[in-house]
Each structure stands twice: as C-alpha cells, then as structure tokens.
mmCIF file of C-alpha atoms and ligand atoms in Angstrom:
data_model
loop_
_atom_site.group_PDB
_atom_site.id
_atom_site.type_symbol
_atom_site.label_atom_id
_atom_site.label_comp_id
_atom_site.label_asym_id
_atom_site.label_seq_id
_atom_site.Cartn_x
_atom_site.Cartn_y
_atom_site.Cartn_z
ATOM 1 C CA UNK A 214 16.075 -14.706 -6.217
ATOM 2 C CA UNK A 215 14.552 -15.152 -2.933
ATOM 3 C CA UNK A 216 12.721 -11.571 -1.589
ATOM 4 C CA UNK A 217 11.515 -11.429 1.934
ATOM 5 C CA UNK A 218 8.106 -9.609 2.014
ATOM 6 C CA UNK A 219 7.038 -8.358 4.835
ATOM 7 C CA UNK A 220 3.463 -7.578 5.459
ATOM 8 C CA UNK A 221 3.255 -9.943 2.845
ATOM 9 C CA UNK A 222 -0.742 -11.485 4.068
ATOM 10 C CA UNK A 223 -1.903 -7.816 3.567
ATOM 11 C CA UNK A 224 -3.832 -6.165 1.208
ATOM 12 C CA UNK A 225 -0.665 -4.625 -1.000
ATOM 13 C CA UNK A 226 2.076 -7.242 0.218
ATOM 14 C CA UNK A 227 -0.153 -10.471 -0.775
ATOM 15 C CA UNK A 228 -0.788 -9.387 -4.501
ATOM 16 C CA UNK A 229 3.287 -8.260 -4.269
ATOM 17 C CA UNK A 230 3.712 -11.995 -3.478
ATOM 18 C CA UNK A 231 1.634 -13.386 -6.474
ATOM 19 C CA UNK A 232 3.511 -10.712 -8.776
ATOM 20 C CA UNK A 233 7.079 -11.545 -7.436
ATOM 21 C CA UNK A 234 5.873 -15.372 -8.438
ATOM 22 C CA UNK A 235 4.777 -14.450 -11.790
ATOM 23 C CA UNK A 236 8.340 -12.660 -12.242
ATOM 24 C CA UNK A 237 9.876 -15.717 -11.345
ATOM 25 C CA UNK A 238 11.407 -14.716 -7.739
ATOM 26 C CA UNK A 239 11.002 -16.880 -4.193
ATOM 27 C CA UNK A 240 8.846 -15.074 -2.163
ATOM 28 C CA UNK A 241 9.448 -15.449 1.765
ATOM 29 C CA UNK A 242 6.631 -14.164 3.962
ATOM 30 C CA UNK A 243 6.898 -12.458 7.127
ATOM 31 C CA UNK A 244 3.659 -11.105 8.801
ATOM 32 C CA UNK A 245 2.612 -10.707 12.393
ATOM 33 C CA UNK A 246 -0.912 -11.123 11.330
ATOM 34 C CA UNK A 247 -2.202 -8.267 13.465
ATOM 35 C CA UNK A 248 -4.138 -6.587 10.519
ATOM 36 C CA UNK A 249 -4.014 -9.677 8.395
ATOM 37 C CA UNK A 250 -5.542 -13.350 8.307
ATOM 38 C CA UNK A 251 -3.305 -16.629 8.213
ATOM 39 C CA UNK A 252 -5.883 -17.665 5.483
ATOM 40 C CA UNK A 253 -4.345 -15.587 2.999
ATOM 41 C CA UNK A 254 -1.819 -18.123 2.890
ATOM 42 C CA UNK A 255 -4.057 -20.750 1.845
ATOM 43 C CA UNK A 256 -5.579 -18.120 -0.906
ATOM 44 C CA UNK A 257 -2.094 -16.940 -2.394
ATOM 45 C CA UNK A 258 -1.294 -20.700 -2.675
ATOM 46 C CA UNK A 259 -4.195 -21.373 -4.482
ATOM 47 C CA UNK A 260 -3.253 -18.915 -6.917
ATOM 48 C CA UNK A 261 0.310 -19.434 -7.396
ATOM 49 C CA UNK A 262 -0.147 -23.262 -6.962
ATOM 50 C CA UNK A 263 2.205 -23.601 -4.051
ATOM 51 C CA UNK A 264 2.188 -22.169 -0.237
ATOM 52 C CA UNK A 265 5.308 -20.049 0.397
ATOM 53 C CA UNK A 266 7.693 -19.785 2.901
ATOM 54 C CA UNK A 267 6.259 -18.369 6.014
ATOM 55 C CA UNK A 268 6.926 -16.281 9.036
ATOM 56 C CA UNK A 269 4.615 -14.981 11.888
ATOM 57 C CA UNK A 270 6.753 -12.694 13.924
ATOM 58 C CA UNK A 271 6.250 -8.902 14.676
ATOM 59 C CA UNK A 272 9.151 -6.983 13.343
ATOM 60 C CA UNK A 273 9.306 -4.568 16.436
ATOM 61 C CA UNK A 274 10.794 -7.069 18.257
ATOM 62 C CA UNK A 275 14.508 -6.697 17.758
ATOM 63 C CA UNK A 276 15.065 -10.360 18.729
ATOM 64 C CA UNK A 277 12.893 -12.164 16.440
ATOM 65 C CA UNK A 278 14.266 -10.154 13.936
ATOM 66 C CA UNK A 279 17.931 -11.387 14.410
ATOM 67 C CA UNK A 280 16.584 -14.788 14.668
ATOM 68 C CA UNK A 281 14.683 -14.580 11.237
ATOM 69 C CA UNK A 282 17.872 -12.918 9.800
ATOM 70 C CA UNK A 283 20.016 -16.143 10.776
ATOM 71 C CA UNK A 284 16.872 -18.793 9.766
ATOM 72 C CA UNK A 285 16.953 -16.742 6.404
ATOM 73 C CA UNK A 286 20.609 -15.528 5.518
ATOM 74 C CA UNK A 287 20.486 -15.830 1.876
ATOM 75 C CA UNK A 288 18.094 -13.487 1.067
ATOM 76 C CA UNK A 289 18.429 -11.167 -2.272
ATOM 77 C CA UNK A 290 16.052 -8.240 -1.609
ATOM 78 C CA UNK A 291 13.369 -6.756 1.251
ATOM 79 C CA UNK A 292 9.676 -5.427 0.148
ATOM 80 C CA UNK A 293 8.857 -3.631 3.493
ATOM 81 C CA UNK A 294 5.088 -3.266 3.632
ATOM 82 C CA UNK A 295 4.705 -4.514 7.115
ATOM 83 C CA UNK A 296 3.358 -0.829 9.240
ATOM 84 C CA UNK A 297 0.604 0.377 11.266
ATOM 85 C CA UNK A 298 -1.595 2.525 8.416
ATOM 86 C CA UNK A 299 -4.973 4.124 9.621
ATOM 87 C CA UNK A 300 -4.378 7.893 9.999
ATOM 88 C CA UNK A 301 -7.042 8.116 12.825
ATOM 89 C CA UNK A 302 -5.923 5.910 14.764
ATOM 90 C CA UNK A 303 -2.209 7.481 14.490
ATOM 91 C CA UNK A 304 -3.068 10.514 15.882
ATOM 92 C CA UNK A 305 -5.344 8.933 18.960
ATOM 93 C CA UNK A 306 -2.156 5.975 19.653
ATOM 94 C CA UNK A 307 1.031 7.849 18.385
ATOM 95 C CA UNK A 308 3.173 5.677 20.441
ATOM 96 C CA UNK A 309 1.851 2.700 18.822
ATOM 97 C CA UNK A 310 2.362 4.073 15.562
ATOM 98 C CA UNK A 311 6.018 5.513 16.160
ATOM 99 C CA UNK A 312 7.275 1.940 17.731
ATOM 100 C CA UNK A 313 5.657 -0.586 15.709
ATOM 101 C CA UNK A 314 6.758 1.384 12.162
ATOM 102 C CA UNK A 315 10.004 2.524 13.155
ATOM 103 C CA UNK A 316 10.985 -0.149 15.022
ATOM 104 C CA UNK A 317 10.641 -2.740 12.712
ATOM 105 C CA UNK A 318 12.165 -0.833 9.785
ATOM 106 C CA UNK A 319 15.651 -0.018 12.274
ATOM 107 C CA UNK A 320 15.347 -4.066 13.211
ATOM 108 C CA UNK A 321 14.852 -5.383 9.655
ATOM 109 C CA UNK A 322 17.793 -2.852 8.399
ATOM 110 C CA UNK A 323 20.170 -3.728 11.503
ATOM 111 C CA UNK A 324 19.743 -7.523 10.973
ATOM 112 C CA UNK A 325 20.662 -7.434 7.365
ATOM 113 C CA UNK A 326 23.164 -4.689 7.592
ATOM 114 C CA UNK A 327 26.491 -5.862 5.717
ATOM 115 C CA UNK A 328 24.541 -8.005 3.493
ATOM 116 C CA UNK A 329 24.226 -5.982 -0.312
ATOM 117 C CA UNK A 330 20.454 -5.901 -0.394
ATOM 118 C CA UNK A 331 17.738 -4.303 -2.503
ATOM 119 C CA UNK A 332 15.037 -2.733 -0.485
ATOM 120 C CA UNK A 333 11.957 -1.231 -1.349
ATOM 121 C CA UNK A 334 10.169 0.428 0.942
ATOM 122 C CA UNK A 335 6.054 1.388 1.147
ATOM 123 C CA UNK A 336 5.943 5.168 1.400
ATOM 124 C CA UNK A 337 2.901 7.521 0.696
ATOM 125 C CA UNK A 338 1.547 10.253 -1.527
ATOM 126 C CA UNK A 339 0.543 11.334 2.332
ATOM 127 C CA UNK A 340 3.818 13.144 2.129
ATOM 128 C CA UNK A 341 3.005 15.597 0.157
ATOM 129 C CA UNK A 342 -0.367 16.903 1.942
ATOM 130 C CA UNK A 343 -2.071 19.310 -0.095
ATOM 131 C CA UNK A 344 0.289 19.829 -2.959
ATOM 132 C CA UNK A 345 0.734 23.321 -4.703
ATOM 133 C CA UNK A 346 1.093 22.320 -8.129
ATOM 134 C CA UNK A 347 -1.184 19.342 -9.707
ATOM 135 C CA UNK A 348 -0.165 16.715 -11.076
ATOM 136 C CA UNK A 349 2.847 16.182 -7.960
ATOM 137 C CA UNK A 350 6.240 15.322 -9.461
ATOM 138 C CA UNK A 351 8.610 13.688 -6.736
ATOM 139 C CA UNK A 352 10.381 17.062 -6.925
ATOM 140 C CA UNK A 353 7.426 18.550 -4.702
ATOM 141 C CA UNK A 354 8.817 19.472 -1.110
ATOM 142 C CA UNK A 355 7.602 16.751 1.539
ATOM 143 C CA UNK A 356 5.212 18.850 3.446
ATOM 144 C CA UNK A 357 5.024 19.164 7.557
ATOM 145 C CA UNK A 358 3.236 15.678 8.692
ATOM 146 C CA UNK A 359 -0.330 15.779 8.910
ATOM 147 C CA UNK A 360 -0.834 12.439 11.111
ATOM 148 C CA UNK A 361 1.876 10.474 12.954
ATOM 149 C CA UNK A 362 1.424 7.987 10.260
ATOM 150 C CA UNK A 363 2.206 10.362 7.874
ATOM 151 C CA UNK A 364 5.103 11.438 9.754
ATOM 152 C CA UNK A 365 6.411 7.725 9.968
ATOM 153 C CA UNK A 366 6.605 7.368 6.351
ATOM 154 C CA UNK A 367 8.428 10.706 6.344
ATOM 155 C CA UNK A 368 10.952 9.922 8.471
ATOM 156 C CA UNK A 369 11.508 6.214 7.393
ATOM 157 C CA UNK A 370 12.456 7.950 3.558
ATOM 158 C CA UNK A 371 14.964 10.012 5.482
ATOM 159 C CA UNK A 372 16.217 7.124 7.718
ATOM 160 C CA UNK A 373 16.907 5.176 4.239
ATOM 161 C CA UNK A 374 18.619 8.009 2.342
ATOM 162 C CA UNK A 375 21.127 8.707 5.589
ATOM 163 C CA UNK A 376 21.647 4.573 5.768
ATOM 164 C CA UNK A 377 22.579 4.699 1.975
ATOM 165 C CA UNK A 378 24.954 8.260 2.311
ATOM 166 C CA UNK A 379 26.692 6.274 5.115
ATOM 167 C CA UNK A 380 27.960 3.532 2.529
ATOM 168 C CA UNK A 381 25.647 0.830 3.559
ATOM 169 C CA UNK A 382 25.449 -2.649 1.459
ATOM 170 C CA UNK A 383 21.789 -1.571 0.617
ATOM 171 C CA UNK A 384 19.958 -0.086 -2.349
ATOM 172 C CA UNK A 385 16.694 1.749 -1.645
ATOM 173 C CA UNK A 386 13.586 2.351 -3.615
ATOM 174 C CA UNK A 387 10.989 4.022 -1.964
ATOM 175 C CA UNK A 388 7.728 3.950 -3.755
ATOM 176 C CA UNK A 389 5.028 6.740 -2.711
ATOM 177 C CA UNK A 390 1.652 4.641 -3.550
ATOM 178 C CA UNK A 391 -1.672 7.147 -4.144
ATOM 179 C CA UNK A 392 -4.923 5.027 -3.553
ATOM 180 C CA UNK A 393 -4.662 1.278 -3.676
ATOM 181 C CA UNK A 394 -7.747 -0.279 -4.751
ATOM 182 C CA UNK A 395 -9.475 -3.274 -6.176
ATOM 183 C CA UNK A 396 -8.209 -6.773 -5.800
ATOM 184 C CA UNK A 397 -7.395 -9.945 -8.330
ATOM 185 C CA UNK A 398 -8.730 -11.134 -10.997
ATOM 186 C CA UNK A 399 -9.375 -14.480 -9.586
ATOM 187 C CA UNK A 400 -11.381 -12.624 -6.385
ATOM 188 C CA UNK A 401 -9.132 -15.253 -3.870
ATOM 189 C CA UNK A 402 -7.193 -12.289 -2.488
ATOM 190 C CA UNK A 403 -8.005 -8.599 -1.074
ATOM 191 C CA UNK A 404 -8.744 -6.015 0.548
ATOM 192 C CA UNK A 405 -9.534 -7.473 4.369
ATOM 193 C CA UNK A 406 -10.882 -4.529 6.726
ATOM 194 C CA UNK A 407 -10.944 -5.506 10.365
ATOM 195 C CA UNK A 408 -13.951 -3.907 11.597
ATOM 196 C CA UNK A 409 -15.731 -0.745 9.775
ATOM 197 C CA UNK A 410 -13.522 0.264 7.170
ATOM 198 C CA UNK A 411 -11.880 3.584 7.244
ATOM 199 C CA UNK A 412 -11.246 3.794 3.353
ATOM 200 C CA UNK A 413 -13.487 4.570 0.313
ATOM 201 C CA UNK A 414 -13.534 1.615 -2.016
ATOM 202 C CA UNK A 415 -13.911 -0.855 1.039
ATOM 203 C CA UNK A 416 -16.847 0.858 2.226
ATOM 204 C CA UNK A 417 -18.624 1.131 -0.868
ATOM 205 C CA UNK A 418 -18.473 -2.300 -1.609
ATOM 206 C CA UNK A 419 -19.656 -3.067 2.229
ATOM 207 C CA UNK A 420 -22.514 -1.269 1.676
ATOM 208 C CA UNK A 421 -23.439 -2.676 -1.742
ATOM 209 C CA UNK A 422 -23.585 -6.054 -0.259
ATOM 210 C CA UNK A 423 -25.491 -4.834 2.644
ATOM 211 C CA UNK A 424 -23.092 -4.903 5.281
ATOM 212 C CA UNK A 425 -23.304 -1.439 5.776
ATOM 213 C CA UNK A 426 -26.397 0.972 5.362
ATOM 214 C CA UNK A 427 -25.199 3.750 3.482
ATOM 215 C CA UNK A 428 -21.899 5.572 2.272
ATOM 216 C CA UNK A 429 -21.356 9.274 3.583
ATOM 217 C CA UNK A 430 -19.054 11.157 0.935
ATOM 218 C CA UNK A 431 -17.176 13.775 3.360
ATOM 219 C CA UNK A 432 -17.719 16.891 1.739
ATOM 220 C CA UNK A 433 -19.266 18.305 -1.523
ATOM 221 C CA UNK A 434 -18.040 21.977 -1.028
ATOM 222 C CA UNK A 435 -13.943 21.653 -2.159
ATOM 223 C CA UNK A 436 -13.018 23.425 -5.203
ATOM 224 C CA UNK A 437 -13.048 20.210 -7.621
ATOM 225 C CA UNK A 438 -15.407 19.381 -10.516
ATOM 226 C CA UNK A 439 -18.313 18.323 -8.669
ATOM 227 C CA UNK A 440 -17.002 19.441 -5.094
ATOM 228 C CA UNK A 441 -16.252 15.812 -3.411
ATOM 229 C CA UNK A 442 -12.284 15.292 -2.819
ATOM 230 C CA UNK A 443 -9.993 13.902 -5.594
ATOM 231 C CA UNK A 444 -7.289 10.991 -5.168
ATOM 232 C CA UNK A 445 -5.289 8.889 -7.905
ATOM 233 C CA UNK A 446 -6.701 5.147 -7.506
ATOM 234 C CA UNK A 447 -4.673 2.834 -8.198
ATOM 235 C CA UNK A 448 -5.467 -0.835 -8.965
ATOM 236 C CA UNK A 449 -3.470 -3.077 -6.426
ATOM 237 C CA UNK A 450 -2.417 -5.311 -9.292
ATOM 238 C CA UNK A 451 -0.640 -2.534 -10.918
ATOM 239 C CA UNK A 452 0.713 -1.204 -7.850
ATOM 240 C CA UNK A 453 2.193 -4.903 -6.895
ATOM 241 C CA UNK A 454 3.613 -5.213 -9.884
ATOM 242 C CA UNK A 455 5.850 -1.505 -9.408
ATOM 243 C CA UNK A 456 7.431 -3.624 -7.149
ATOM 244 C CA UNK A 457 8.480 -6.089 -9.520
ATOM 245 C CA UNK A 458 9.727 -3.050 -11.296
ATOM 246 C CA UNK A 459 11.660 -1.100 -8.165
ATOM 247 C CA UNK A 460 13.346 -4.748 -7.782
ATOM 248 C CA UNK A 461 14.759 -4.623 -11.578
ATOM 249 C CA UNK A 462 16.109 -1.371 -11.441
ATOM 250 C CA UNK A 463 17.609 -2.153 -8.283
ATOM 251 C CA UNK A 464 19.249 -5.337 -9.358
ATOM 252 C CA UNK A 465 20.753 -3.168 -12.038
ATOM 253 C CA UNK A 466 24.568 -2.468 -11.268
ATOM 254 C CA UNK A 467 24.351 1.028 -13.411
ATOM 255 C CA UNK A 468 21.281 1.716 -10.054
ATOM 256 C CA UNK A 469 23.026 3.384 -7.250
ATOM 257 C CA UNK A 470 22.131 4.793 -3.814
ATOM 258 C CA UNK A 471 18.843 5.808 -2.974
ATOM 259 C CA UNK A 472 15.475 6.777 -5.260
ATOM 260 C CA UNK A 473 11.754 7.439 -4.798
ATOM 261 C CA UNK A 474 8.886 6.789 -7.306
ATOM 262 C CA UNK A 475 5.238 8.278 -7.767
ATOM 263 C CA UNK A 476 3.398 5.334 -7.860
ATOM 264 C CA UNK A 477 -0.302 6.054 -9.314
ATOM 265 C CA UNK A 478 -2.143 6.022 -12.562
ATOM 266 C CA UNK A 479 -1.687 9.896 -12.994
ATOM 267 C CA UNK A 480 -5.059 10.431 -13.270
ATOM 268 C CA UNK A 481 -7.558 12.272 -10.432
ATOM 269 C CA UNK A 482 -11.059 10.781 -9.580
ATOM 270 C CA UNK A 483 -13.459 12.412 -7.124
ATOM 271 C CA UNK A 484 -14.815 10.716 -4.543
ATOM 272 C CA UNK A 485 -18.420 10.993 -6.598
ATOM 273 C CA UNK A 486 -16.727 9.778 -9.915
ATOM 274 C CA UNK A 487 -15.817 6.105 -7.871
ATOM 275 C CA UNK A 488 -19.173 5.773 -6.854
ATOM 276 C CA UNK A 489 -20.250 6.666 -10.494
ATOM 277 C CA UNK A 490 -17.885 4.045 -11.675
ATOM 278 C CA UNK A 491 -19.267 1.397 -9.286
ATOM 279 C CA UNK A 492 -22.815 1.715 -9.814
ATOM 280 C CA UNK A 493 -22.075 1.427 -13.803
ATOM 281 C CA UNK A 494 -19.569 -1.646 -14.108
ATOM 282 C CA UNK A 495 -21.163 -3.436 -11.560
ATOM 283 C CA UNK A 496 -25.381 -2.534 -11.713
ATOM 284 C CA UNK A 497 -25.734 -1.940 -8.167
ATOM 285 C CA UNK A 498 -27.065 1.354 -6.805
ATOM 286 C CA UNK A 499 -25.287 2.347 -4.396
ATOM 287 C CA UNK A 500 -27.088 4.046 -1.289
ATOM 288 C CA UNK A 501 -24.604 7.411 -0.132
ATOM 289 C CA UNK A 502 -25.007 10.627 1.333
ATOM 290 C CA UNK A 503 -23.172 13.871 1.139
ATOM 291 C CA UNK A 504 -22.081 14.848 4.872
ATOM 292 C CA UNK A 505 -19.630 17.199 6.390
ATOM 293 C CA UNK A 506 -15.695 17.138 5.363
ATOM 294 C CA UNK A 507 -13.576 14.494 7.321
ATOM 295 C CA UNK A 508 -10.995 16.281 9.156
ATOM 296 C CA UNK A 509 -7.399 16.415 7.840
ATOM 297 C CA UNK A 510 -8.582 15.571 4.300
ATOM 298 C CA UNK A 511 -6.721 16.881 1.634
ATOM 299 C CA UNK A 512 -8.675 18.646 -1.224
ATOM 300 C CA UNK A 513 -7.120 17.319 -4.310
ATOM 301 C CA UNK A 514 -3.933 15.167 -4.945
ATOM 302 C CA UNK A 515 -2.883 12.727 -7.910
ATOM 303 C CA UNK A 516 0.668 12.052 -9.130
ATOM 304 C CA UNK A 517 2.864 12.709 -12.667
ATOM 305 C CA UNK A 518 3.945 9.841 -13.395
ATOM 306 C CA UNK A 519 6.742 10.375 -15.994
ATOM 307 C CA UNK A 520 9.651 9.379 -13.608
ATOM 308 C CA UNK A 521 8.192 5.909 -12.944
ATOM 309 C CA UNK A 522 7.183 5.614 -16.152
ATOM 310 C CA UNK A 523 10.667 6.257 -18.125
ATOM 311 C CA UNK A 524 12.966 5.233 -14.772
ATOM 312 C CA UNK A 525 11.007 2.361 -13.635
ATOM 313 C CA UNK A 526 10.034 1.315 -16.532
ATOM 314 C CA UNK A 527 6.660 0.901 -15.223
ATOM 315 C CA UNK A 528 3.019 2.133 -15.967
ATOM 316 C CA UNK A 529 -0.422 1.357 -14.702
ATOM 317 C CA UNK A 530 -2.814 -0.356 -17.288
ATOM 318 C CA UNK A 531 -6.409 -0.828 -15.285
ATOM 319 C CA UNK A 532 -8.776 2.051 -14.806
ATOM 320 C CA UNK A 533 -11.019 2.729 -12.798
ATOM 321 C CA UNK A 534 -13.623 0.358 -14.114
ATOM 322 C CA UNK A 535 -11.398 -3.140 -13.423
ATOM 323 C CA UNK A 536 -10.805 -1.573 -9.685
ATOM 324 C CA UNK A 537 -14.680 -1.327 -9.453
ATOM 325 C CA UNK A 538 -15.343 -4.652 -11.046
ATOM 326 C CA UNK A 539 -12.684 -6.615 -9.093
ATOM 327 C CA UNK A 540 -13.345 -5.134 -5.915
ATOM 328 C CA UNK A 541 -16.774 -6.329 -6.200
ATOM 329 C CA UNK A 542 -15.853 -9.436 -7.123
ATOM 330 C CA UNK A 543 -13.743 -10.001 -3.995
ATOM 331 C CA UNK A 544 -16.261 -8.587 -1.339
ATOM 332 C CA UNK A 545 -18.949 -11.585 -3.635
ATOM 333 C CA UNK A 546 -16.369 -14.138 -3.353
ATOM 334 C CA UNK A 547 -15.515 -13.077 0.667
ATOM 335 C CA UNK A 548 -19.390 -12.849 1.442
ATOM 336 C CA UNK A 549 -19.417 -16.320 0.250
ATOM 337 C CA UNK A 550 -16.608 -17.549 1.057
ATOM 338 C CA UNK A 551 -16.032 -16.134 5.055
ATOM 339 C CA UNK A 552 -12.364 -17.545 5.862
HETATM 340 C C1 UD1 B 1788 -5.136 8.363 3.345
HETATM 341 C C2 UD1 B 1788 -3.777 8.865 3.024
HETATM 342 C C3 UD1 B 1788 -2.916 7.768 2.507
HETATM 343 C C4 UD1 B 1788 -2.911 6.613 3.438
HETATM 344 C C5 UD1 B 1788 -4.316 6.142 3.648
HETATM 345 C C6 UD1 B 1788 -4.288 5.036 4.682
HETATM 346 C C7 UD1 B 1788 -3.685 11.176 2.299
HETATM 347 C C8 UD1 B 1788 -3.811 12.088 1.147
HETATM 348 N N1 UD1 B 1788 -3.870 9.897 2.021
HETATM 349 O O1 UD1 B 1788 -5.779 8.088 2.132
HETATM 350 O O2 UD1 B 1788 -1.602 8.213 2.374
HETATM 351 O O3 UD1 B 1788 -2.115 5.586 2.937
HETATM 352 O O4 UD1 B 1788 -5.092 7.203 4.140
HETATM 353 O O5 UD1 B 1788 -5.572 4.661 5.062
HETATM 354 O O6 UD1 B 1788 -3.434 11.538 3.414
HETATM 355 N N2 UD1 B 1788 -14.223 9.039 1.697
HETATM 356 C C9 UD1 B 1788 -15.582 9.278 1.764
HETATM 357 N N3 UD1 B 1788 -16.348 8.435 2.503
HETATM 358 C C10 UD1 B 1788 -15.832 7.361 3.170
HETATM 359 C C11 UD1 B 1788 -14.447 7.116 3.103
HETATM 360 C C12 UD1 B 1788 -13.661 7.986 2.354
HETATM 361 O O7 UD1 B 1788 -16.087 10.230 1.181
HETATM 362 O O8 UD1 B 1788 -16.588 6.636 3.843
HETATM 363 C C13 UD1 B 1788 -13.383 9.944 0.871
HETATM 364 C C14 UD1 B 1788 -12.293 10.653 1.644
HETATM 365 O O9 UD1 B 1788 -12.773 11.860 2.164
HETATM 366 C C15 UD1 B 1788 -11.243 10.839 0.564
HETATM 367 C C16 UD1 B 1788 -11.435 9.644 -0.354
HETATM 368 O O10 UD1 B 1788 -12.718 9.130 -0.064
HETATM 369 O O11 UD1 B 1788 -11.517 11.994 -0.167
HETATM 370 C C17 UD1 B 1788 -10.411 8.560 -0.122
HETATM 371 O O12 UD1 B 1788 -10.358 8.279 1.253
HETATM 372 P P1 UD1 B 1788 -9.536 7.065 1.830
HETATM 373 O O13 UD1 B 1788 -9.850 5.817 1.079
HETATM 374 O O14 UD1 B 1788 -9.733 7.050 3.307
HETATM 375 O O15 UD1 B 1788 -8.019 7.407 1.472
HETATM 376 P P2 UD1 B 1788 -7.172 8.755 1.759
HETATM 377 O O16 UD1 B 1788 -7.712 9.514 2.888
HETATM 378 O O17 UD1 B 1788 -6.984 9.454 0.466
#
C-alpha cells in the first residue's frame, strides 16, 4: 500500500517512513524542506536499504498540490505531519502559522477528495492546556488555544470531523502526540533543530556536546514533585510506529468516520527527572540552571493511554532511558557526521 507522508524528512515523519517500511507499505515523501534537510533522504535510505519516492513542494500552494495529486493518483492513505510547530514563533508570525498549516491540510484534502483514503493527521496534547484531571483521557474538553499553533491543530481536528460528517471518501485518525523524543537506534536519523533549539531534549544534548553552555530549566516553583514542569516523553520510535497502528485500524472496514488517540507513554517526567535520566544512561554531567518560568507553560500534563492501547492496539515500550541514550547517540553521530 503506497502512503504519502508528508513532512516525511522531519523529525516524526522520517522515523514514520522507516516504520511504514518495516510494516511493509510504499512510503512516498513529500517535504518542502523548510525545517528539514534533503540529506535525510540519503539517511532513511541507508536504513531501509532503498531511497523512496520523493517530493519537494510546499503544500500551501494549491497548485502543486493538484499537480502531485495527478503525478501520484494511486495512493492508499495520507500521514500529514507537514506544519509550522514552534509555539513562539506562532504567536510573533500568526499569519504564517494560519496559512502554511491550514492551507496545506484544505489543499492536500481538496486534491484527494473523492478518492476513499485513510488519513492520519499530527495533532497535539497542546489541546488540552492545563488539564483538570491527570492522567487526560481524550474525553477532556479541548481547552481555548494557548498559541496560534495550538489553535491550528484545534481547528484542523474540527475541519476533519465536519469533512467526515459531510460523507467524504476519507477516514480520519487524529493522533494527539505528548513529547517526542530520542531518535533511532542506528543514530542515522533525528531530531534536526535549525538554529537554538526551542525544546528540552534537543537542548540538553546541545549542551552536553558543548554546543551550548548551559541548560536553564524554566521554573522550579510549580506544584510537582520537585517543582520543574511535567510532560509525557515519548520515544519517536514508538510514536512512528502509532502510525503504523492508526493506518490498521483505518484499513479496517468495521473503522468508520472519524477518531482521535492519546499518543504518549502515560507516564509524567519533570523537566529535572530528564536531566536525571541523561546524566545516568549516558555519564555526562550536564551543566543547567534553574531560571524563571517560560511563559505559556503548562504546569503538568501526561496522557491515559487505555484508548490507544485497547483501540489502537498500540503501546509504547522505551522509557525514558532509550530516549536519553538514543538521543545522545544521534547528536555523537551528527557532531561527527555534519550533513
Ligand atoms: C510544546 C507543546 C507541544 C508542541 C511543542 C512544539 C504544550 C503542552 N506542549 O511542548 O504541543 O508540540 O511545544 O514545540 O503546549 N524546558 C526547559 N528548558 C529548556 C527547554 C524546555 O526547562 O531549555 C522545559 C519546558 O518548560 C517544559 C519542558 O521542558 O516544561 C518541555 O518543553 P518543550 O520541549 O519545549 O515542549 P513543550 O513546551 O511541552
């Protein structure tokens, strides 16, 4: 079955791509490369032992889109990863945010419309902001936007279920990821930060190889066990391979409509706990700081995962640990290896 993933030379989409492989589908790759590097190509490929179909073309634009949908008609299934994703920047560039995300998820959707696709879409625990009750079932109400980015991923989960209530062709899981971390095992693909990183695990490891001088943890004063702010990490392998999993249960003919998943380990980590974890699987003392809180943090969020795990079928298997290890391993292998 041939799956078009776009995004699919980021972070998530490219270990998607080396999943989908492993599960025996055809990956085709569409990426506009504007927070990604062509090299990835040449990485996947090395790991899956072939170089896939692909695409550079920016999904905003509503006329490459209807060309890629007549250069690839026969498609089974869409993994839409392809979005504009750093919070900060959404609320400084809204515009940017609100065109490039909707945009290309109206385009993609309008192009195949007719077609009887499977679509899973990249949504966000960001939709819940500060939950009320811990762990967050899917059940939780979707809380007012704290970002434009949050807002896009908001909105694009409504824009799905009214496509699918209007008798469309398409079936629609979206998957609402917690913290994405870590990279493969072989260290050829991961996380790729253009400039200073905004998130946690990509900083740490920047700063144990010396790229950066020292971590700041934003805030030791929140009501958690040792006062730093608490996510649900998530190893990227296991969140790749809920993909696999959203494209089974799709595929099924008893699977009807529209769904959403919690996709984390169920488990909360503070921000101290990660640093903790990376100092002990990998030796290196990490040099941080406690400063002030980062603005529009949430305190504490982590998922239940029963739905995914009894629906889906699906369950995360690495801890924190292997997310340490292998993003260490990766930010080794990329200090060596530059692309
Ligand atoms: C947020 C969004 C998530 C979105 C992601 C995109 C929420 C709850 N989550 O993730 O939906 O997909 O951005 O980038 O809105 N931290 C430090 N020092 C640092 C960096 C981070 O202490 O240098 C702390 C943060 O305060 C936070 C934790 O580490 O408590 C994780 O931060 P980060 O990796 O940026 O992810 P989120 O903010 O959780």
């Amino acid at each position: 079955m041939k799956i078009l993933v776009t995004g699919g030379l980021g972070f998530i989409g490219s270990h998607t791509v080396v999943e989908l492989v492993n599960a025996g589908y055809e990956p085709v790759i569409v990426d506009d490369l504007s927070n990604s590097d062509p090299k990835i190509l040449d990485q996947i490929a090395r790991i899956i032992g072939y170089k896939p179909v692909f695409h550079k073309l920016d999904l905003s634009n509503e006329h490459s889109v209807k060309e890629l949908a007549v250069n690839e008609p026969d498609i089974d299934g869409i993994i839409h990863f392809a979005a504009f994703k750093a919070v900060g920047e959404s609320v400084q560039k809204p515009l940017k945010y609100y065109r490039n995300n909707f945009y290309s998820l109206i385009n993609l959707l309008e192009s195949y419309y007719g077609k009887p696709l499977n679509f899973v879409f990249s949504s966000s625990c960001t939709v819940y902001g500060q939950p009320e009750h811990l762990p967050v079932t899917e059940a939780a109400p979707v809380q007012p936007a704290q970002s434009p980015y949050g807002n896009t991923k908001q909105i694009a989960e409504e824009i799905l279920q009214d496509m699918v209530a209007s008798g469309s062709n398409y079936k629609v899981i979206s998957l609402r990821y917690f913290n994405p971390v870590g990279a493969h095992e072989t260290a050829l693909i991961g996380e790729l930060p253009i400039g200073v990183p905004q998130n946690l695990v990509p900083f740490i490891t920047q700063t144990a190889i010396g790229k950066r001088q020292k971590i700041t943890v934003f805030g030791n004063d929140y009501n958690t066990p040792d006062g730093s702010c608490v996510r649900d990490y998530i190893h990227v392998v296991d969140l790749a391979k809920a993909h696999v999993a959203a494209l089974k249960l799709a595929e099924k003919d008893s699977f009807k409509g529209y769904d959403v998943f919690n996709i984390g380990t169920g488990k909360g980590n503070t921000v101290l706990d990660v640093i903790h974890a990376f100092e002990r699987t990998t030796g290196v003392k990490l040099n941080y700081e406690i400063g002030p809180r980062r603005a529009g943090d949430v305190e504490k969020v982590w998922g239940d995962v029963t739905k995914s795990t009894n629906k889906l079928g699906w369950k995360a298997e690495l801890g924190i640990d292997a997310m340490m290890a292998s993003a260490w391993e990766w930010e080794k292998y990329i200090a060596q290896n530059p692309l």
